[in-house]
Amino acid sequence: MSEVSITPWVPTTDIVATSNIAWLMEQTGIHSYEALHKWSVNNRDAYWATAIGRLGVRFSAPYESVLDTSNGVENAAWFTGSRLNIVESCFSAPSDSPAIIHQAEDGPLQTMTVGELAALSDQVAANLVRLGMERGSAIAILTPMTAESVAIYLGIIKAGCVVVGIADSFQPKEIASRIRLSNASAIFTQDVLIRGGKTLPLYDNVVQANGPRAIVLPAAGKLRVELRPGDVEWQSFLQDQGPFETVICDPESPTNILFSSGTTGDPKVIPWTHITPIKCAVDAHFHQNVHRGDVVAWPTNLGWMMGPWLIYGALMNQATIALYNGAPTGRGFGKFIEAAKVNVLGVIPSLVGTWRSTNCMEGLDWSSIHAISSTGECSRPEDMAWLMQFAGNCPIIEYCGGTELAGAYIGSVVTRPCIPGKFNTPILGLELVILDESGQPADQGELFLVPPSIGMSTRLLNRDHHEIYYEGTPTGPNGEKLRRHGDQMLKLPDGFWKAQGRADDTMNLGGIKVSSAEIEQALHSVPELKESAAIAVSISDGPSQLVIYAVKTPQCDKDDDELIKSMQKSIRTDLNPLFKIHDVVFVDALPRTASNKIMRRTLRDWYHSAT
């Protein structure tokens, strides 16, 4: 790969003047970004009221107050007294305008209009009711990100039901755990998954997971599997034509159950409400600078928060979603970006590294892109600088947060210079502090959030929310209640911020959040291992890589290469085939604290010093 210089992107006068941030400054009469951010956290009710007015969020009954913290900032309530269904705010664009531009691998470019998406969502909702689904029923989606899956997602919520997002890369064990944790009563899935010419099972994984009644879509043409008794094919499911009267709900009613790994076996079960999506749409408006009529692409899945984020971030801004139903690692995806004339492109850093190393995008025209946003893991600056230049010198909007925030706490805006691998601002409406190991404010250390914010979770379905996020946290510099997030952050003297990985045992691998415990549990099935410890390390300031420290049993008769293959197979089979082992270090014993906890920080230090 050729060397790439890392230089700041500097906005032109025209970019600043036409940005959504400029509109907000005009509305508030504030003329510096620093002052604007300060206003947004000191006047949170005014900020969010202004934002929903800008987006035209639809309420069936008006709210009495924007923000109610009478039960404490931990339990903040937004838009109290109101009634709504957030799906209604996804169809404010003209019915003949494009809602989704989509393409399957080697297939033609297709368009679904806003009217067509609304009609299919109505049809899904009506047929769910026909099948006996009631308000609050949990219904899983295990499909690739397609036009149909967007309609299914919106139709479930329109019917007053709750989406359970399950990533299409998960194996039966993980599918079963998510069905169990959510108590899903039905599941939408696809017969198979076609990626890079390979056919992978989806429906069969549901069957192995003993999943609930399934509605099965064909990947192409006719179904390639035989269905269980009681399961139904997609076209047979679509009987009632609608229109369907949207079920109006309380703002705190759940719409989506998502999962975020912690440091124990089961993932955290995080419910989103009818208010949560406002965070997605507002972040997209002010930080990704999404405008009406823009085309937004983000390779993702409804099992991860960026899937719902993409739906709301585009549709609530009257923009178009661009979906490529295939592997985003090759030239086919790049040609789709060119043909769809994508304006805002979302990426994960490891994907960019693949594009750069394989040179698969050479000669393509990505000049329609006006912003690229990166999330999921720490960026490798050289790769992002290459992408910025390849796309015609557009800004890299770094974006870092989590499922439990429905978006980011730190990112960038196009009204300030952008540097690949760095953030140029905390997110509007959110305040953060960095504390050192003694709990004092510092420029480097563990990052804490100052609640409240729209999108910020207030409950978990399987854990004590207070214990996870608030118990034992220090107070802020001015006595503020602080919320634990788990990231390490460095504030640079030039006004930028740089992420420094996780402070706990959770890691991002290829944009997928997973706990060390989940990796280690998958390795329990390797009989030659006595114990193991999984850590994430950043190589050359780039995305996290999976490194495993392992202790062999005395009876182990496999050589190292054979044992590593067994470890990779266990992770692929029991957890996720996308998780690749970067390195295995065999040791006689793992370092432990006096209370017998594995000292993963020591392991990271060992690895960095050895490499």
XYZ file of C-alpha atoms in Angstrom:
611
model
C 0.000 0.000 0.000
C 1.275 3.478 -0.828
C 1.867 5.984 1.928
C -0.943 8.431 2.651
C -0.435 11.803 4.298
C -2.781 12.579 7.172
C -3.924 16.169 6.890
C -6.981 17.899 8.327
C -10.074 18.340 6.207
C -11.118 21.991 6.424
C -14.690 23.019 5.555
C -15.335 25.616 2.879
C -17.439 28.685 3.574
C -20.254 27.162 1.505
C -20.214 23.858 3.450
C -20.446 25.740 6.733
C -23.225 28.029 5.511
C -25.405 25.188 4.187
C -24.865 22.829 7.131
C -27.607 21.857 9.557
C -25.388 23.192 12.346
C -25.570 26.641 10.700
C -29.379 26.427 10.817
C -29.243 25.631 14.544
C -26.911 28.549 15.182
C -29.294 30.866 13.347
C -32.261 29.584 15.362
C -30.491 30.059 18.692
C -28.612 33.245 17.846
C -25.364 31.562 18.911
C -22.406 32.105 16.606
C -19.636 29.853 17.916
C -19.766 26.076 18.016
C -18.296 25.905 21.525
C -21.090 28.146 22.806
C -23.676 26.129 20.849
C -22.613 22.872 22.472
C -22.624 24.496 25.908
C -26.150 25.776 25.247
C -27.304 22.298 24.159
C -26.257 20.694 27.473
C -27.292 23.585 29.722
C -30.709 23.827 28.018
C -31.458 20.221 27.118
C -35.209 20.686 26.934
C -34.814 23.624 24.542
C -32.271 21.738 22.394
C -34.444 18.667 21.966
C -37.606 20.691 21.421
C -35.831 22.641 18.667
C -34.520 19.413 17.125
C -37.896 17.616 16.959
C -39.463 20.746 15.521
C -36.845 20.752 12.799
C -37.497 17.088 11.981
C -41.279 17.353 12.263
C -41.701 14.494 14.746
C -45.385 13.564 14.817
C -47.311 13.258 18.090
C -50.886 11.996 18.290
C -51.300 13.777 21.631
C -49.059 16.741 22.534
C -46.450 16.525 25.262
C -46.840 18.384 28.555
C -43.115 18.783 29.192
C -39.998 18.005 27.191
C -37.977 16.685 30.140
C -38.981 15.470 33.590
C -36.201 14.632 36.064
C -38.379 14.519 39.174
C -37.280 10.892 39.681
C -33.629 11.799 39.186
C -31.486 12.186 36.076
C -31.015 8.396 36.021
C -34.731 8.000 35.324
C -35.387 10.981 33.098
C -38.692 10.983 31.199
C -39.028 12.746 27.842
C -42.119 14.305 26.235
C -44.317 13.371 29.152
C -48.055 13.161 28.549
C -47.643 12.617 24.836
C -48.876 9.771 22.659
C -47.212 8.667 19.436
C -45.939 5.908 17.236
C -42.492 6.866 15.983
C -43.059 5.030 12.690
C -45.414 7.829 11.616
C -42.420 10.192 11.620
C -40.682 7.972 9.035
C -43.149 8.771 6.243
C -43.134 12.561 6.043
C -41.412 12.682 2.628
C -43.557 12.756 -0.541
C -45.017 9.318 -1.278
C -43.407 9.159 -4.738
C -39.910 10.011 -3.466
C -37.352 7.194 -3.046
C -37.282 5.615 0.414
C -34.830 2.810 -0.403
C -32.394 2.231 -3.251
C -31.329 -1.405 -3.119
C -29.398 -4.044 -5.006
C -28.560 -7.714 -4.543
C -25.188 -9.095 -5.581
C -25.111 -9.186 -9.411
C -28.684 -7.876 -9.492
C -30.202 -4.671 -10.928
C -30.482 -1.408 -9.030
C -34.018 -1.051 -7.654
C -36.027 1.649 -5.906
C -38.835 1.442 -3.339
C -40.773 4.661 -2.917
C -42.003 6.083 0.370
C -45.546 5.110 -0.606
C -44.524 1.542 -1.444
C -42.603 1.179 1.826
C -45.576 2.534 3.794
C -47.952 0.116 2.028
C -45.732 -2.914 2.691
C -45.261 -1.872 6.337
C -49.075 -1.637 6.636
C -49.400 -5.095 5.132
C -46.881 -6.557 7.600
C -48.689 -4.950 10.544
C -52.124 -6.152 9.398
C -50.949 -9.728 8.937
C -49.222 -9.826 12.297
C -52.553 -8.964 13.883
C -54.186 -11.638 11.719
C -51.712 -14.172 13.154
C -52.766 -13.190 16.672
C -49.884 -10.919 17.626
C -50.907 -8.391 20.269
C -49.632 -5.030 21.441
C -46.268 -5.643 23.113
C -45.582 -9.020 21.444
C -41.865 -9.521 20.792
C -41.090 -10.503 17.189
C -37.545 -11.280 16.059
C -35.886 -10.359 12.778
C -32.992 -12.514 11.546
C -32.425 -11.351 7.979
C -29.878 -9.414 5.969
C -30.581 -5.699 5.633
C -33.004 -5.571 2.697
C -35.909 -3.400 1.583
C -38.277 -6.070 2.897
C -36.545 -6.174 6.297
C -36.987 -2.401 6.655
C -40.717 -2.786 5.944
C -40.907 -5.688 8.421
C -39.136 -3.602 11.072
C -41.491 -0.648 10.625
C -44.570 -2.892 10.349
C -43.843 -4.631 13.644
C -43.604 -1.297 15.466
C -46.610 0.101 13.601
C -48.647 -2.793 15.032
C -47.601 -1.856 18.569
C -45.269 -4.858 18.777
C -41.563 -4.989 19.627
C -38.714 -5.839 17.259
C -36.061 -8.260 18.534
C -32.909 -7.631 16.519
C -30.687 -10.672 15.869
C -27.617 -10.353 13.640
C -27.595 -12.651 10.607
C -24.017 -13.729 11.421
C -25.038 -15.402 14.699
C -24.962 -19.151 15.138
C -27.812 -21.227 16.672
C -26.534 -20.949 20.254
C -26.538 -17.148 20.142
C -29.869 -17.047 18.302
C -31.411 -19.260 20.974
C -30.131 -17.086 23.818
C -31.597 -13.925 22.265
C -34.954 -15.588 21.629
C -34.957 -16.766 25.249
C -33.959 -13.387 26.684
C -36.586 -11.504 24.664
C -39.345 -14.132 24.849
C -39.909 -13.703 21.113
C -43.164 -15.266 19.925
C -42.364 -15.216 16.187
C -39.389 -14.619 13.901
C -38.898 -13.258 10.394
C -35.968 -14.898 8.663
C -34.638 -15.816 5.221
C -34.089 -19.300 3.799
C -30.370 -18.767 3.161
C -27.824 -15.972 3.090
C -25.941 -15.398 -0.173
C -22.567 -13.707 0.276
C -19.705 -13.585 -2.196
C -21.108 -16.522 -4.144
C -21.485 -18.660 -1.007
C -24.806 -19.920 0.333
C -25.024 -19.903 4.128
C -27.879 -21.170 6.327
C -30.304 -18.826 8.055
C -33.599 -20.679 8.443
C -31.773 -23.869 9.443
C -30.034 -21.892 12.203
C -33.453 -20.843 13.505
C -34.599 -24.464 13.475
C -31.456 -25.594 15.336
C -32.077 -22.823 17.871
C -35.606 -24.165 18.401
C -36.905 -20.771 17.369
C -40.580 -19.741 17.448
C -42.982 -19.692 14.514
C -41.111 -18.375 11.472
C -42.095 -16.249 8.483
C -39.494 -17.137 5.853
C -38.421 -14.945 2.948
C -36.635 -16.418 -0.095
C -33.149 -15.079 -0.766
C -33.836 -15.286 -4.489
C -36.894 -16.627 -6.293
C -38.310 -19.675 -4.531
C -37.516 -21.033 -1.080
C -34.534 -23.377 -0.909
C -35.606 -25.070 2.343
C -38.476 -27.198 3.578
C -40.428 -25.477 6.341
C -41.443 -26.875 9.715
C -45.165 -27.359 10.353
C -46.624 -23.988 11.342
C -43.952 -21.904 9.648
C -45.076 -19.843 6.672
C -43.531 -18.522 3.483
C -43.393 -14.733 3.018
C -45.895 -14.464 0.157
C -48.373 -16.693 1.989
C -48.014 -14.463 5.058
C -48.907 -11.346 3.047
C -52.683 -11.775 2.843
C -54.355 -8.656 4.293
C -53.576 -5.644 2.155
C -54.207 -2.796 4.605
C -54.273 0.121 5.068
C -53.570 -0.428 8.745
C -54.460 1.983 11.519
C -51.230 2.673 13.415
C -51.262 1.635 17.084
C -50.619 4.766 19.149
C -48.506 4.245 22.259
C -47.093 5.793 25.385
C -43.654 7.356 24.668
C -41.969 4.867 27.037
C -43.504 1.801 25.344
C -40.771 -0.445 23.911
C -40.237 -0.667 20.153
C -37.007 -2.616 19.814
C -35.004 -5.055 21.939
C -31.273 -4.953 21.250
C -28.365 -6.711 22.886
C -25.054 -5.335 24.090
C -22.332 -7.519 25.532
C -21.139 -6.948 29.055
C -18.541 -8.783 31.082
C -20.708 -11.803 31.961
C -22.224 -14.549 29.819
C -25.636 -13.266 28.734
C -25.658 -9.989 26.807
C -27.409 -6.968 28.279
C -30.981 -6.699 26.986
C -31.670 -3.065 26.075
C -35.167 -1.851 25.180
C -35.593 1.122 22.866
C -38.798 3.157 23.127
C -40.786 5.404 20.795
C -38.570 8.293 21.957
C -35.199 6.562 21.446
C -35.155 6.924 17.615
C -35.194 10.720 17.961
C -31.561 10.433 19.081
C -30.657 8.532 15.889
C -32.363 11.058 13.627
C -31.036 14.155 15.404
C -27.455 12.876 15.478
C -27.708 12.112 11.754
C -29.059 15.615 11.128
C -26.457 17.631 12.997
C -23.376 15.388 13.033
C -23.549 13.387 9.781
C -25.187 16.481 8.230
C -27.914 14.443 6.508
C -30.165 16.640 4.379
C -33.559 16.049 2.793
C -33.051 14.044 -0.401
C -29.625 12.673 0.568
C -28.808 9.014 -0.051
C -27.376 7.283 3.027
C -25.556 3.921 2.954
C -24.249 2.048 5.987
C -23.405 -1.679 5.740
C -25.073 -3.031 8.861
C -27.817 -5.302 10.161
C -30.934 -5.015 12.298
C -29.198 -7.055 14.992
C -26.859 -4.126 15.636
C -27.941 -0.647 16.666
C -26.720 0.891 13.410
C -29.465 -0.974 11.525
C -32.325 0.853 13.284
C -30.131 3.970 13.387
C -29.909 3.915 9.588
C -33.686 3.562 9.210
C -34.472 6.479 11.496
C -31.428 8.569 10.578
C -32.450 8.502 6.931
C -36.261 8.355 6.862
C -36.912 10.872 9.654
C -34.647 13.278 7.747
C -36.571 12.611 4.499
C -33.449 11.005 3.059
C -33.094 7.718 1.149
C -31.631 4.481 2.522
C -29.143 2.698 0.243
C -28.925 -1.082 0.833
C -26.543 -3.537 -0.818
C -27.568 -7.134 -0.188
C -24.149 -8.707 -0.463
C -20.626 -8.605 0.904
C -19.459 -4.988 1.360
C -15.796 -6.012 1.113
C -15.527 -6.123 -2.670
C -15.937 -4.089 -5.813
C -19.621 -4.962 -6.183
C -20.390 -2.822 -3.144
C -18.252 0.005 -4.508
C -20.098 -0.044 -7.841
C -23.387 0.102 -5.914
C -22.198 3.207 -4.021
C -21.337 4.803 -7.364
C -24.605 3.834 -9.075
C -26.814 4.831 -6.137
C -25.022 8.199 -5.926
C -24.566 7.852 -2.177
C -24.067 11.137 -0.300
C -23.366 9.876 3.235
C -21.434 6.620 3.647
C -21.043 4.782 6.947
C -18.149 2.388 7.496
C -16.273 0.381 10.077
C -12.482 0.836 9.993
C -11.619 -2.818 9.287
C -13.782 -2.647 6.148
C -11.844 0.396 4.930
C -8.588 -1.440 5.587
C -9.776 -4.268 3.303
C -10.692 -1.851 0.510
C -7.319 -0.171 0.721
C -5.213 -3.336 0.937
C -7.008 -5.069 -1.965
C -7.303 -1.931 -4.116
C -10.747 -3.240 -5.112
C -12.322 0.195 -5.534
C -9.768 1.576 -8.010
C -11.311 3.663 -10.782
C -14.746 4.055 -9.206
C -16.397 7.467 -8.926
C -17.461 8.243 -5.363
C -17.612 12.006 -5.899
C -21.287 12.121 -4.847
C -20.222 11.429 -1.233
C -20.128 14.561 0.946
C -19.452 12.845 4.282
C -18.104 9.497 5.492
C -18.875 8.393 9.039
C -16.892 5.760 10.910
C -18.079 3.826 13.929
C -17.805 0.483 15.709
C -14.081 0.461 16.495
C -11.009 2.709 16.632
C -9.964 3.985 13.212
C -6.565 3.496 11.615
C -5.768 7.079 10.537
C -3.865 6.053 7.388
C -6.805 4.016 6.090
C -9.275 6.812 6.786
C -7.010 9.384 5.126
C -6.864 7.123 2.048
C -10.670 6.859 1.988
C -11.085 10.602 2.443
C -8.877 11.225 -0.601
C -10.452 8.425 -2.659
C -13.906 9.949 -2.159
C -12.776 13.366 -3.357
C -11.632 14.995 -0.109
C -14.765 14.669 1.995
C -14.723 14.747 5.806
C -14.434 11.684 8.030
C -17.078 11.969 10.764
C -15.809 9.761 13.587
C -18.787 8.593 15.668
C -18.498 6.683 18.958
C -21.254 5.588 21.366
C -23.293 2.478 21.984
C -26.587 0.627 21.817
C -27.526 1.916 25.276
C -27.179 5.496 23.938
C -28.896 4.907 20.558
C -26.049 6.826 18.996
C -22.858 8.573 19.975
C -21.515 10.617 22.878
C -18.562 11.958 20.884
C -18.189 12.609 17.170
C -17.540 15.387 14.700
C -19.336 18.159 12.831
C -18.648 19.489 9.328
C -18.396 23.088 10.526
C -15.004 22.333 12.142
C -11.829 20.754 10.741
C -11.907 16.936 10.738
C -8.879 14.668 11.186
C -9.049 10.925 10.438
C -8.975 8.915 13.654
C -9.954 11.847 15.874
C -13.170 13.449 17.142
C -13.763 17.197 17.017
C -16.655 17.510 19.495
C -18.794 15.808 22.102
C -22.249 15.170 20.650
C -24.780 17.983 20.925
C -27.073 17.506 23.923
C -24.507 15.337 25.720
C -21.821 16.280 28.209
C -18.844 14.133 29.168
C -15.990 14.249 31.672
C -12.663 12.403 31.766
C -11.365 11.260 35.149
C -7.981 9.831 36.055
C -7.505 6.809 38.348
C -7.885 9.013 41.426
C -11.229 10.342 40.176
C -9.937 13.796 39.283
C -10.691 15.631 36.020
C -7.960 14.943 33.497
C -7.167 15.025 29.790
C -6.605 11.274 29.754
C -8.474 8.516 31.561
C -11.873 6.880 31.849
C -14.779 8.704 30.243
C -18.072 9.275 32.088
C -21.310 10.759 30.769
C -23.426 13.439 32.439
C -27.089 12.372 32.120
C -29.743 12.838 30.893
C -30.043 12.551 27.120
C -32.652 11.238 24.719
C -31.589 7.748 23.694
C -29.797 7.065 26.972
C -31.186 3.854 28.487
C -32.998 3.978 31.822
C -33.596 0.235 32.233
C -32.343 -3.189 31.240
C -34.597 -6.226 30.907
C -32.189 -8.690 32.523
C -29.865 -6.649 34.742
C -29.915 -3.986 37.423
C -29.563 -0.822 35.350
C -28.369 1.278 38.283
C -25.705 -1.254 39.187
C -24.362 -1.461 35.627
C -24.185 2.262 34.871
C -24.265 4.243 38.114
C -23.311 2.248 41.196
C -19.906 3.270 42.529
C -19.310 6.031 39.989
C -17.629 9.226 41.234
C -19.360 12.581 41.039
C -18.434 15.121 38.409
C -16.304 18.242 38.930
C -19.408 20.232 39.884
C -21.122 17.456 41.820
C -22.927 16.022 38.790
C -24.301 12.496 38.748
C -22.094 10.535 36.353
C -22.913 7.529 34.200
C -20.338 4.827 33.490
C -19.663 4.051 29.841
C -16.402 2.124 29.875
C -14.275 3.896 27.251
C -10.829 5.400 27.722
C -10.402 8.817 26.118
C -7.584 11.285 25.481
C -8.296 14.995 25.062
C -5.606 16.517 22.877
C -4.228 20.055 23.295
C -5.363 20.995 19.750
C -9.055 20.603 20.696
C -9.499 17.080 19.324
C -10.224 13.819 21.170
C -8.824 10.343 20.577
C -10.376 7.036 21.698
C -8.094 4.648 23.561
C -10.179 1.482 23.786
C -12.278 0.006 26.571
C -11.738 0.362 30.303
C -13.616 -2.910 30.991
C -13.567 -6.375 29.438
C -15.756 -5.574 26.437
C -14.225 -5.256 22.984
C -15.205 -4.302 19.449
C -14.136 -6.815 16.810
C -14.903 -5.703 13.276
C -17.557 -3.352 14.621
C -19.267 -6.074 16.698
C -19.339 -5.637 20.465
C -18.491 -8.784 22.425
C -17.302 -9.532 25.935
C -14.142 -11.379 26.866
C -16.370 -13.794 28.798
C -18.307 -14.755 25.654
C -15.084 -15.523 23.766
C -13.729 -17.523 26.694
C -16.967 -19.477 27.085
C -16.796 -20.490 23.425
C -13.259 -21.785 24.029
C -14.449 -24.018 26.890
C -15.359 -26.614 24.251
C -11.676 -27.062 23.329
C -10.640 -29.930 25.657
C -6.923 -29.224 25.309
C -7.291 -25.800 26.964
C -7.141 -25.487 30.732
C -8.117 -21.809 30.682
C -7.969 -18.787 28.414
C -8.217 -14.999 28.467
C -9.368 -12.931 25.497
C -8.159 -9.362 25.020
C -8.421 -6.792 22.268
C -5.278 -5.022 21.136
C -4.850 -2.187 18.682
C -2.128 -2.814 16.117
C -0.456 0.325 14.726
C -3.208 2.567 16.115
C -5.846 0.673 14.140
C -8.961 -1.434 14.815
C -8.973 -3.897 17.679
C -7.669 -7.405 17.037
C -8.485 -10.520 19.057
C -5.554 -11.940 21.017
C -5.953 -14.967 23.271
C -3.677 -15.982 26.114
C -4.136 -19.696 26.683
C -2.978 -22.350 29.155
C -2.813 -25.920 27.815
C -3.878 -28.939 29.805
C -1.089 -31.365 30.795
C -2.702 -33.950 28.487
C -2.631 -31.715 25.378
C -1.096 -33.643 22.469
C -1.867 -31.155 19.659
C 0.759 -28.882 18.176
C 0.168 -25.111 18.429
C -1.146 -24.631 14.887
C -3.629 -27.485 15.240
C -4.812 -26.186 18.601
C -5.300 -22.663 17.245
C -7.429 -24.081 14.407
C -9.605 -25.849 17.010
C -9.963 -22.569 18.934
C -10.979 -20.653 15.813
C -13.485 -23.380 14.903
C -15.093 -23.180 18.367
C -15.482 -19.402 18.129
C -16.889 -19.697 14.605
C -19.350 -22.424 15.545
C -20.491 -21.332 18.997
C -20.261 -17.545 18.754
C -19.704 -15.745 15.459
C -17.823 -16.681 12.252
C -16.804 -13.039 11.836
C -14.560 -13.128 14.907
C -11.030 -13.934 13.741
C -8.170 -14.765 16.101
C -5.236 -12.463 15.390
C -2.765 -14.179 17.707
C -2.567 -16.832 20.433
C 0.031 -16.679 23.195
C 0.495 -19.881 25.173
C 1.522 -19.337 28.798
C 1.974 -21.504 31.883
C -0.499 -19.450 33.959
C -2.695 -16.349 33.652
C -1.975 -13.343 35.903
C -4.675 -12.892 38.536
C -5.552 -10.449 41.291
C -5.793 -11.447 44.951
C -9.528 -12.012 44.368
C -8.671 -14.358 41.447
C -9.772 -11.995 38.648
C -7.781 -12.171 35.426
C -5.558 -9.103 35.021
C -6.359 -8.281 31.395
C -4.598 -4.929 31.570
C -1.403 -6.809 32.461
C -1.942 -9.103 29.469
C -2.319 -6.090 27.175
C 0.898 -4.633 28.568
C 2.663 -7.964 28.039
C 1.481 -8.165 24.452
C 2.416 -4.601 23.519
C 5.859 -4.949 25.091
C 6.446 -8.216 23.231
C 5.399 -6.813 19.863
